[in-house]
PDB file of C-alpha atoms in Angstrom:
ATOM      1  CA  MET A 257      85.723   1.310  -0.505  1.00  0.00           C
ATOM      2  CA  MET A 258      85.318   1.569   3.807  1.00  0.00           C
ATOM      3  CA  VAL A 259      83.340  -1.356   5.486  1.00  0.00           C
ATOM      4  CA  ILE A 260      82.853  -1.482   8.936  1.00  0.00           C
ATOM      5  CA  THR A 261      81.469  -4.274  11.495  1.00  0.00           C
ATOM      6  CA  ILE A 262      78.767  -3.264  13.896  1.00  0.00           C
ATOM      7  CA  ILE A 263      78.109  -6.161  16.343  1.00  0.00           C
ATOM      8  CA  GLN A 264      75.096  -6.420  18.503  1.00  0.00           C
ATOM      9  CA  ALA A 265      74.970  -6.766  22.154  1.00  0.00           C
ATOM     10  CA  ARG A 266      73.510  -6.160  25.072  1.00  0.00           C
ATOM     11  CA  VAL A 267      73.311  -8.292  28.351  1.00  0.00           C
ATOM     12  CA  GLY A 268      69.430  -9.180  28.695  1.00  0.00           C
ATOM     13  CA  SER A 269      68.641 -12.954  27.029  1.00  0.00           C
ATOM     14  CA  THR A 270      65.411 -15.418  28.009  1.00  0.00           C
ATOM     15  CA  ARG A 271      66.821 -17.844  28.121  1.00  0.00           C
ATOM     16  CA  LEU A 272      70.646 -16.951  28.608  1.00  0.00           C
ATOM     17  CA  PRO A 273      70.813 -13.410  30.699  1.00  0.00           C
ATOM     18  CA  GLY A 274      74.375 -12.040  30.516  1.00  0.00           C
ATOM     19  CA  LYS A 275      75.334 -14.794  28.018  1.00  0.00           C
ATOM     20  CA  VAL A 276      77.829 -12.530  25.901  1.00  0.00           C
ATOM     21  CA  LEU A 277      80.152 -11.851  29.479  1.00  0.00           C
ATOM     22  CA  LYS A 278      80.789 -14.998  30.710  1.00  0.00           C
ATOM     23  CA  PRO A 279      84.320 -16.221  30.668  1.00  0.00           C
ATOM     24  CA  LEU A 280      85.280 -18.085  27.850  1.00  0.00           C
ATOM     25  CA  GLY A 281      88.269 -19.763  27.216  1.00  0.00           C
ATOM     26  CA  ASP A 282      90.903 -17.373  29.337  1.00  0.00           C
ATOM     27  CA  THR A 283      88.122 -14.678  28.449  1.00  0.00           C
ATOM     28  CA  ASP A 284      84.877 -14.039  27.643  1.00  0.00           C
ATOM     29  CA  VAL A 285      82.898 -14.779  24.869  1.00  0.00           C
ATOM     30  CA  LEU A 286      82.183 -10.688  24.072  1.00  0.00           C
ATOM     31  CA  SER A 287      86.686 -10.611  23.485  1.00  0.00           C
ATOM     32  CA  TYR A 288      86.133 -13.794  21.588  1.00  0.00           C
ATOM     33  CA  VAL A 289      83.922 -12.104  20.031  1.00  0.00           C
ATOM     34  CA  VAL A 290      85.917  -8.719  18.827  1.00  0.00           C
ATOM     35  CA  ASP A 291      88.918 -10.308  17.971  1.00  0.00           C
ATOM     36  CA  ARG A 292      87.943 -12.881  15.862  1.00  0.00           C
ATOM     37  CA  CYS A 293      86.596 -10.006  14.102  1.00  0.00           C
ATOM     38  CA  ARG A 294      89.363  -7.577  14.215  1.00  0.00           C
ATOM     39  CA  LYS A 295      91.031 -10.557  12.637  1.00  0.00           C
ATOM     40  CA  ILE A 296      88.355 -10.224   9.411  1.00  0.00           C
ATOM     41  CA  GLU A 297      90.573  -8.567   6.236  1.00  0.00           C
ATOM     42  CA  GLY A 298      89.506  -4.958   4.765  1.00  0.00           C
ATOM     43  CA  VAL A 299      87.621  -4.007   7.958  1.00  0.00           C
ATOM     44  CA  SER A 300      88.256   0.042   9.056  1.00  0.00           C
ATOM     45  CA  GLU A 301      86.294  -0.222  12.261  1.00  0.00           C
ATOM     46  CA  VAL A 302      84.478  -2.696  14.501  1.00  0.00           C
ATOM     47  CA  ILE A 303      81.906  -1.689  16.551  1.00  0.00           C
ATOM     48  CA  VAL A 304      79.797  -2.542  19.682  1.00  0.00           C
ATOM     49  CA  ALA A 305      76.512  -1.249  19.270  1.00  0.00           C
ATOM     50  CA  THR A 306      74.187  -2.436  22.696  1.00  0.00           C
ATOM     51  CA  SER A 307      70.984  -0.369  24.013  1.00  0.00           C
ATOM     52  CA  THR A 308      70.520   2.428  26.090  1.00  0.00           C
ATOM     53  CA  LEU A 309      69.137   0.797  29.193  1.00  0.00           C
ATOM     54  CA  PRO A 310      70.477   1.023  32.368  1.00  0.00           C
ATOM     55  CA  GLN A 311      71.585  -2.915  32.172  1.00  0.00           C
ATOM     56  CA  ASP A 312      73.804  -2.727  28.855  1.00  0.00           C
ATOM     57  CA  SER A 313      76.088  -0.147  30.807  1.00  0.00           C
ATOM     58  CA  ALA A 314      77.450  -3.275  31.841  1.00  0.00           C
ATOM     59  CA  ILE A 315      78.411  -3.521  27.728  1.00  0.00           C
ATOM     60  CA  VAL A 316      79.653   0.008  27.994  1.00  0.00           C
ATOM     61  CA  ASN A 317      81.866  -0.512  30.774  1.00  0.00           C
ATOM     62  CA  TRP A 318      83.773  -3.417  28.748  1.00  0.00           C
ATOM     63  CA  CYS A 319      83.792  -1.854  25.803  1.00  0.00           C
ATOM     64  CA  GLU A 320      85.846   1.079  27.707  1.00  0.00           C
ATOM     65  CA  GLN A 321      87.861  -1.017  29.751  1.00  0.00           C
ATOM     66  CA  HIS A 322      89.373  -2.901  26.546  1.00  0.00           C
ATOM     67  CA  GLN A 323      89.500   0.253  24.499  1.00  0.00           C
ATOM     68  CA  VAL A 324      86.812  -0.990  22.008  1.00  0.00           C
ATOM     69  CA  ALA A 325      84.785   1.522  19.576  1.00  0.00           C
ATOM     70  CA  TYR A 326      80.818   1.716  20.957  1.00  0.00           C
ATOM     71  CA  PHE A 327      77.107   3.255  20.292  1.00  0.00           C
ATOM     72  CA  CYS A 328      74.010   2.893  22.245  1.00  0.00           C
ATOM     73  CA  GLY A 329      70.596   2.854  21.174  1.00  0.00           C
ATOM     74  CA  SER A 330      67.455   1.076  21.049  1.00  0.00           C
ATOM     75  CA  GLU A 331      67.098  -2.131  22.724  1.00  0.00           C
ATOM     76  CA  GLN A 332      63.953  -2.558  20.185  1.00  0.00           C
ATOM     77  CA  ASN A 333      64.665  -1.177  17.211  1.00  0.00           C
ATOM     78  CA  VAL A 334      67.938  -3.107  16.183  1.00  0.00           C
ATOM     79  CA  LEU A 335      67.853  -1.799  12.624  1.00  0.00           C
ATOM     80  CA  SER A 336      68.087   1.875  13.663  1.00  0.00           C
ATOM     81  CA  ARG A 337      70.741   1.295  16.594  1.00  0.00           C
ATOM     82  CA  TYR A 338      73.076  -0.149  13.346  1.00  0.00           C
ATOM     83  CA  VAL A 339      72.089   2.940  11.221  1.00  0.00           C
ATOM     84  CA  GLU A 340      72.764   5.216  13.902  1.00  0.00           C
ATOM     85  CA  ALA A 341      75.700   3.170  15.336  1.00  0.00           C
ATOM     86  CA  ALA A 342      77.461   3.673  11.740  1.00  0.00           C
ATOM     87  CA  GLU A 343      76.540   7.224  11.041  1.00  0.00           C
ATOM     88  CA  PRO A 344      79.554   8.954  12.427  1.00  0.00           C
ATOM     89  CA  TYR A 345      81.653   6.387  10.050  1.00  0.00           C
ATOM     90  CA  GLN A 346      79.448   6.941   7.040  1.00  0.00           C
ATOM     91  CA  PRO A 347      81.009   3.524   5.692  1.00  0.00           C
ATOM     92  CA  ASP A 348      79.464   1.811   2.044  1.00  0.00           C
ATOM     93  CA  TYR A 349      79.096  -1.118   3.919  1.00  0.00           C
ATOM     94  CA  ILE A 350      78.170  -2.748   7.412  1.00  0.00           C
ATOM     95  CA  MET A 351      79.017  -6.137   8.359  1.00  0.00           C
ATOM     96  CA  ARG A 352      76.733  -7.219  10.460  1.00  0.00           C
ATOM     97  CA  VAL A 353      77.917 -10.109  13.704  1.00  0.00           C
ATOM     98  CA  THR A 354      75.975 -10.700  16.890  1.00  0.00           C
ATOM     99  CA  SER A 355      78.044 -11.237  20.023  1.00  0.00           C
ATOM    100  CA  ASP A 356      75.901 -14.673  20.839  1.00  0.00           C
ATOM    101  CA  CYS A 357      79.190 -16.202  17.919  1.00  0.00           C
ATOM    102  CA  PRO A 358      82.362 -16.530  19.653  1.00  0.00           C
ATOM    103  CA  PHE A 359      83.475 -18.336  16.920  1.00  0.00           C
ATOM    104  CA  VAL A 360      82.303 -16.288  14.464  1.00  0.00           C
ATOM    105  CA  ASP A 361      83.897 -16.778  11.107  1.00  0.00           C
ATOM    106  CA  TYR A 362      86.412 -14.738  10.412  1.00  0.00           C
ATOM    107  CA  GLU A 363      88.178 -16.120   6.986  1.00  0.00           C
ATOM    108  CA  LEU A 364      84.535 -15.836   5.786  1.00  0.00           C
ATOM    109  CA  ALA A 365      84.104 -12.914   6.242  1.00  0.00           C
ATOM    110  CA  THR A 366      87.390 -11.753   4.670  1.00  0.00           C
ATOM    111  CA  ASP A 367      86.284 -13.781   1.607  1.00  0.00           C
ATOM    112  CA  MET A 368      83.194 -11.967   1.512  1.00  0.00           C
ATOM    113  CA  VAL A 369      84.490  -8.494   2.177  1.00  0.00           C
ATOM    114  CA  LYS A 370      86.421  -9.804  -0.235  1.00  0.00           C
ATOM    115  CA  ALA A 371      83.590 -10.800  -2.727  1.00  0.00           C
ATOM    116  CA  ILE A 372      81.835  -7.167  -2.574  1.00  0.00           C
ATOM    117  CA  LYS A 373      85.224  -4.640  -3.145  1.00  0.00           C
ATOM    118  CA  GLU A 374      85.083  -6.867  -6.652  1.00  0.00           C
ATOM    119  CA  ASN A 375      81.663  -6.375  -6.930  1.00  0.00           C
ATOM    120  CA  PRO A 376      80.055  -3.792  -5.302  1.00  0.00           C
ATOM    121  CA  VAL A 377      75.791  -4.769  -5.221  1.00  0.00           C
ATOM    122  CA  GLU A 378      73.662  -4.080  -2.331  1.00  0.00           C
ATOM    123  CA  ILE A 379      74.306  -7.825  -0.384  1.00  0.00           C
ATOM    124  CA  VAL A 380      75.777 -10.530  -0.409  1.00  0.00           C
ATOM    125  CA  ASP A 381      74.288 -13.729  -0.215  1.00  0.00           C
ATOM    126  CA  ILE A 382      75.406 -17.187   1.685  1.00  0.00           C
ATOM    127  CA  THR A 383      74.497 -20.436  -1.124  1.00  0.00           C
ATOM    128  CA  LYS A 384      74.892 -22.926   1.147  1.00  0.00           C
ATOM    129  CA  PRO A 385      73.817 -23.379   5.128  1.00  0.00           C
ATOM    130  CA  LEU A 386      76.367 -23.514   7.759  1.00  0.00           C
ATOM    131  CA  PRO A 387      77.095 -24.427  11.819  1.00  0.00           C
ATOM    132  CA  ARG A 388      74.493 -21.532  13.348  1.00  0.00           C
ATOM    133  CA  GLY A 389      77.013 -19.142  15.189  1.00  0.00           C
ATOM    134  CA  LEU A 390      79.561 -18.620  12.168  1.00  0.00           C
ATOM    135  CA  ALA A 391      78.195 -16.190   9.405  1.00  0.00           C
ATOM    136  CA  VAL A 392      78.462 -12.986   8.910  1.00  0.00           C
ATOM    137  CA  GLU A 393      75.541 -10.412   6.645  1.00  0.00           C
ATOM    138  CA  ILE A 394      77.212  -7.841   4.501  1.00  0.00           C
ATOM    139  CA  ILE A 395      74.698  -4.930   3.686  1.00  0.00           C
ATOM    140  CA  SER A 396      75.739  -1.139   1.822  1.00  0.00           C
ATOM    141  CA  TYR A 397      74.928   0.929   4.012  1.00  0.00           C
ATOM    142  CA  ASP A 398      72.608   3.192   1.664  1.00  0.00           C
ATOM    143  CA  ALA A 399      70.569  -0.617   1.657  1.00  0.00           C
ATOM    144  CA  LEU A 400      70.571  -0.048   4.923  1.00  0.00           C
ATOM    145  CA  LYS A 401      68.923   3.585   5.213  1.00  0.00           C
ATOM    146  CA  ARG A 402      66.864   2.735   2.523  1.00  0.00           C
ATOM    147  CA  ILE A 403      65.082  -0.063   5.117  1.00  0.00           C
ATOM    148  CA  ASN A 404      65.021   2.064   8.121  1.00  0.00           C
ATOM    149  CA  ASN A 405      63.448   4.907   6.580  1.00  0.00           C
ATOM    150  CA  GLY A 406      60.968   2.758   4.910  1.00  0.00           C
ATOM    151  CA  LYS A 407      57.501   0.501   5.799  1.00  0.00           C
ATOM    152  CA  THR A 408      58.649  -2.631   8.018  1.00  0.00           C
ATOM    153  CA  GLU A 409      57.476  -5.074  10.574  1.00  0.00           C
ATOM    154  CA  GLU A 410      58.621  -5.235  14.147  1.00  0.00           C
ATOM    155  CA  ARG A 411      60.373  -8.731  12.579  1.00  0.00           C
ATOM    156  CA  HIS A 412      63.035  -6.329  10.023  1.00  0.00           C
ATOM    157  CA  ARG A 413      63.308  -4.080  13.141  1.00  0.00           C
ATOM    158  CA  GLU A 414      64.430  -6.876  15.445  1.00  0.00           C
ATOM    159  CA  HIS A 415      66.512  -8.744  13.071  1.00  0.00           C
ATOM    160  CA  VAL A 416      68.331  -5.731  10.904  1.00  0.00           C
ATOM    161  CA  THR A 417      68.185  -7.024   7.511  1.00  0.00           C
ATOM    162  CA  TYR A 418      65.578  -9.182   7.464  1.00  0.00           C
ATOM    163  CA  TYR A 419      64.073  -7.585   5.228  1.00  0.00           C
ATOM    164  CA  ALA A 420      66.704  -7.556   2.689  1.00  0.00           C
ATOM    165  CA  TYR A 421      65.807 -11.163   2.817  1.00  0.00           C
ATOM    166  CA  GLU A 422      62.213 -11.154   2.825  1.00  0.00           C
ATOM    167  CA  TYR A 423      62.561  -8.428  -0.624  1.00  0.00           C
ATOM    168  CA  LYS A 424      65.171  -9.888  -2.202  1.00  0.00           C
ATOM    169  CA  ASN A 425      64.122  -8.167  -5.552  1.00  0.00           C
ATOM    170  CA  GLN A 426      64.486  -5.386  -4.769  1.00  0.00           C
ATOM    171  CA  PHE A 427      68.377  -5.171  -3.559  1.00  0.00           C
ATOM    172  CA  THR A 428      71.004  -5.993  -6.277  1.00  0.00           C
ATOM    173  CA  ARG A 429      73.104  -9.327  -4.918  1.00  0.00           C
ATOM    174  CA  ILE A 430      75.517 -11.421  -5.324  1.00  0.00           C
ATOM    175  CA  SER A 431      75.864 -15.364  -4.143  1.00  0.00           C
ATOM    176  CA  TYR A 432      78.968 -16.339  -2.077  1.00  0.00           C
ATOM    177  CA  GLU A 433      79.194 -20.065  -1.549  1.00  0.00           C
ATOM    178  CA  PRO A 434      81.906 -20.510   1.806  1.00  0.00           C
ATOM    179  CA  SER A 435      84.070 -23.584   1.682  1.00  0.00           C
ATOM    180  CA  LYS A 436      82.784 -26.564   1.646  1.00  0.00           C
ATOM    181  CA  LEU A 437      84.969 -27.829   5.458  1.00  0.00           C
ATOM    182  CA  ILE A 438      82.358 -25.267   7.265  1.00  0.00           C
ATOM    183  CA  GLN A 439      79.378 -26.763   5.004  1.00  0.00           C
ATOM    184  CA  GLU A 440      77.615 -28.803   8.496  1.00  0.00           C
ATOM    185  CA  PRO A 441      74.469 -27.263   9.257  1.00  0.00           C
ATOM    186  CA  GLN A 442      74.079 -29.489  11.901  1.00  0.00           C
ATOM    187  CA  LEU A 443      76.458 -28.080  14.515  1.00  0.00           C
ATOM    188  CA  ARG A 444      75.335 -25.581  16.308  1.00  0.00           C
ATOM    189  CA  ILE A 445      77.766 -23.013  17.409  1.00  0.00           C
ATOM    190  CA  THR A 446      76.293 -20.304  18.581  1.00  0.00           C
ATOM    191  CA  LEU A 447      74.992 -18.775  22.371  1.00  0.00           C
ATOM    192  CA  ASP A 448      71.601 -18.701  23.284  1.00  0.00           C
ATOM    193  CA  THR A 449      71.560 -21.387  25.708  1.00  0.00           C
ATOM    194  CA  LYS A 450      73.190 -22.979  28.799  1.00  0.00           C
ATOM    195  CA  ASP A 451      73.673 -26.272  26.703  1.00  0.00           C
ATOM    196  CA  ASP A 452      74.893 -23.532  24.098  1.00  0.00           C
ATOM    197  CA  TYR A 453      77.563 -22.503  26.781  1.00  0.00           C
ATOM    198  CA  GLU A 454      78.497 -25.747  27.378  1.00  0.00           C
ATOM    199  CA  LEU A 455      79.390 -27.215  23.943  1.00  0.00           C
ATOM    200  CA  CYS A 456      81.534 -23.942  23.564  1.00  0.00           C
ATOM    201  CA  GLN A 457      83.523 -24.058  26.381  1.00  0.00           C
ATOM    202  CA  ALA A 458      84.620 -27.050  25.759  1.00  0.00           C
ATOM    203  CA  VAL A 459      85.442 -26.256  22.418  1.00  0.00           C
ATOM    204  CA  ALA A 460      87.859 -23.360  23.764  1.00  0.00           C
ATOM    205  CA  ASN A 461      89.092 -25.246  27.137  1.00  0.00           C
ATOM    206  CA  HIS A 462      90.525 -27.743  24.037  1.00  0.00           C
ATOM    207  CA  PHE A 463      92.156 -25.070  21.800  1.00  0.00           C
ATOM    208  CA  ASN A 464      92.796 -22.645  24.158  1.00  0.00           C
ATOM    209  CA  ASN A 465      93.287 -19.996  21.214  1.00  0.00           C
ATOM    210  CA  GLN A 466      90.306 -17.032  20.521  1.00  0.00           C
ATOM    211  CA  TYR A 467      91.557 -17.110  16.843  1.00  0.00           C
ATOM    212  CA  VAL A 468      90.859 -20.755  15.909  1.00  0.00           C
ATOM    213  CA  SER A 469      89.629 -21.239  12.203  1.00  0.00           C
ATOM    214  CA  SER A 470      86.393 -22.416  12.527  1.00  0.00           C
ATOM    215  CA  ALA A 471      87.237 -25.017  10.206  1.00  0.00           C
ATOM    216  CA  GLU A 472      89.064 -26.327  12.813  1.00  0.00           C
ATOM    217  CA  VAL A 473      86.343 -25.980  15.582  1.00  0.00           C
ATOM    218  CA  VAL A 474      83.541 -27.897  13.069  1.00  0.00           C
ATOM    219  CA  ARG A 475      86.097 -30.823  12.280  1.00  0.00           C
ATOM    220  CA  PHE A 476      86.998 -31.430  16.072  1.00  0.00           C
ATOM    221  CA  LEU A 477      82.560 -31.268  16.793  1.00  0.00           C
ATOM    222  CA  LYS A 478      82.328 -33.547  13.543  1.00  0.00           C
ATOM    223  CA  ASP A 479      85.336 -36.268  15.368  1.00  0.00           C
ATOM    224  CA  ASN A 480      83.729 -35.306  18.781  1.00  0.00           C
ATOM    225  CA  THR A 481      80.032 -36.819  18.108  1.00  0.00           C
ATOM    226  CA  LYS A 482      79.604 -36.648  22.177  1.00  0.00           C
ATOM    227  CA  ILE A 483      80.023 -32.832  22.583  1.00  0.00           C
ATOM    228  CA  ALA A 484      78.424 -31.946  19.160  1.00  0.00           C
ATOM    229  CA  GLU A 485      74.985 -33.783  20.766  1.00  0.00           C
ATOM    230  CA  ILE A 486      75.286 -31.375  23.879  1.00  0.00           C
ATOM    231  CA  ASN A 487      72.608 -28.879  22.570  1.00  0.00           C
ATOM    232  CA  ALA A 488      71.592 -30.652  18.723  1.00  0.00           C
ATOM    233  CA  HIS A 489      68.228 -30.877  20.248  1.00  0.00           C
ATOM    234  CA  ILE A 490      68.349 -26.751  21.106  1.00  0.00           C
ATOM    235  CA  GLU A 491      65.391 -25.213  19.042  1.00  0.00           C
ATOM    236  CA  GLN A 492      66.191 -21.555  16.842  1.00  0.00           C
ATOM    237  CA  LYS A 493      63.664 -18.949  18.023  1.00  0.00           C
ATOM    238  CA  PRO A 494      61.658 -18.574  15.069  1.00  0.00           C
ATOM    239  CA  VAL A 495      61.169 -14.906  13.639  1.00  0.00           C
ATOM    240  CA  VAL A 496      57.913 -13.748  13.696  1.00  0.00           C
TER     241      VAL A 496
END
């Protein structure tokens, strides 16, 4: 069974342009994401999927410099970008990661890969709410192609797997309950605004280790409420 990880990344961002290439700790945001994804056990390849826009050539250059596989596709139709990026590999499953999650939980992701290999359904549902920025998604390549070939709305194209959560009964699925150590949904460990960036910098500077366990990051923020409050007011943009 082949599982690949695809990280969607682009330079354009309405609230924090160029966020994925910003410095973080001793390196940069995208290095954090890619390197942590490479820690996920049971994954054959990690690919960065960016767009064909000229401005995203900066991400292509980054990938070439860091010897990371990449694909360039549609900026708006991220679903098709995923399907086309995976096509040369013909994987059984795709793990979806977004590049604005520098502390993505590779331990949780490893457990989800094990779960899908033991019970090869089409999608895994995380049953407990987590801090934004830690979770990954796993969906079968066949299911993703089926969504891509079907009748979808703009939100399904932009958010890749959204259709599978909106129309749950059309897919076979299993539930996965993450560690209680990270079940702290009030925390925000993602990168969408300047305040998010300030918090991520504080975490990175404290640990000075891009492989720090997500559980340790959660514990640090719970113990340091002033840091956790830096971005607590940020509202996530709604899916429309």
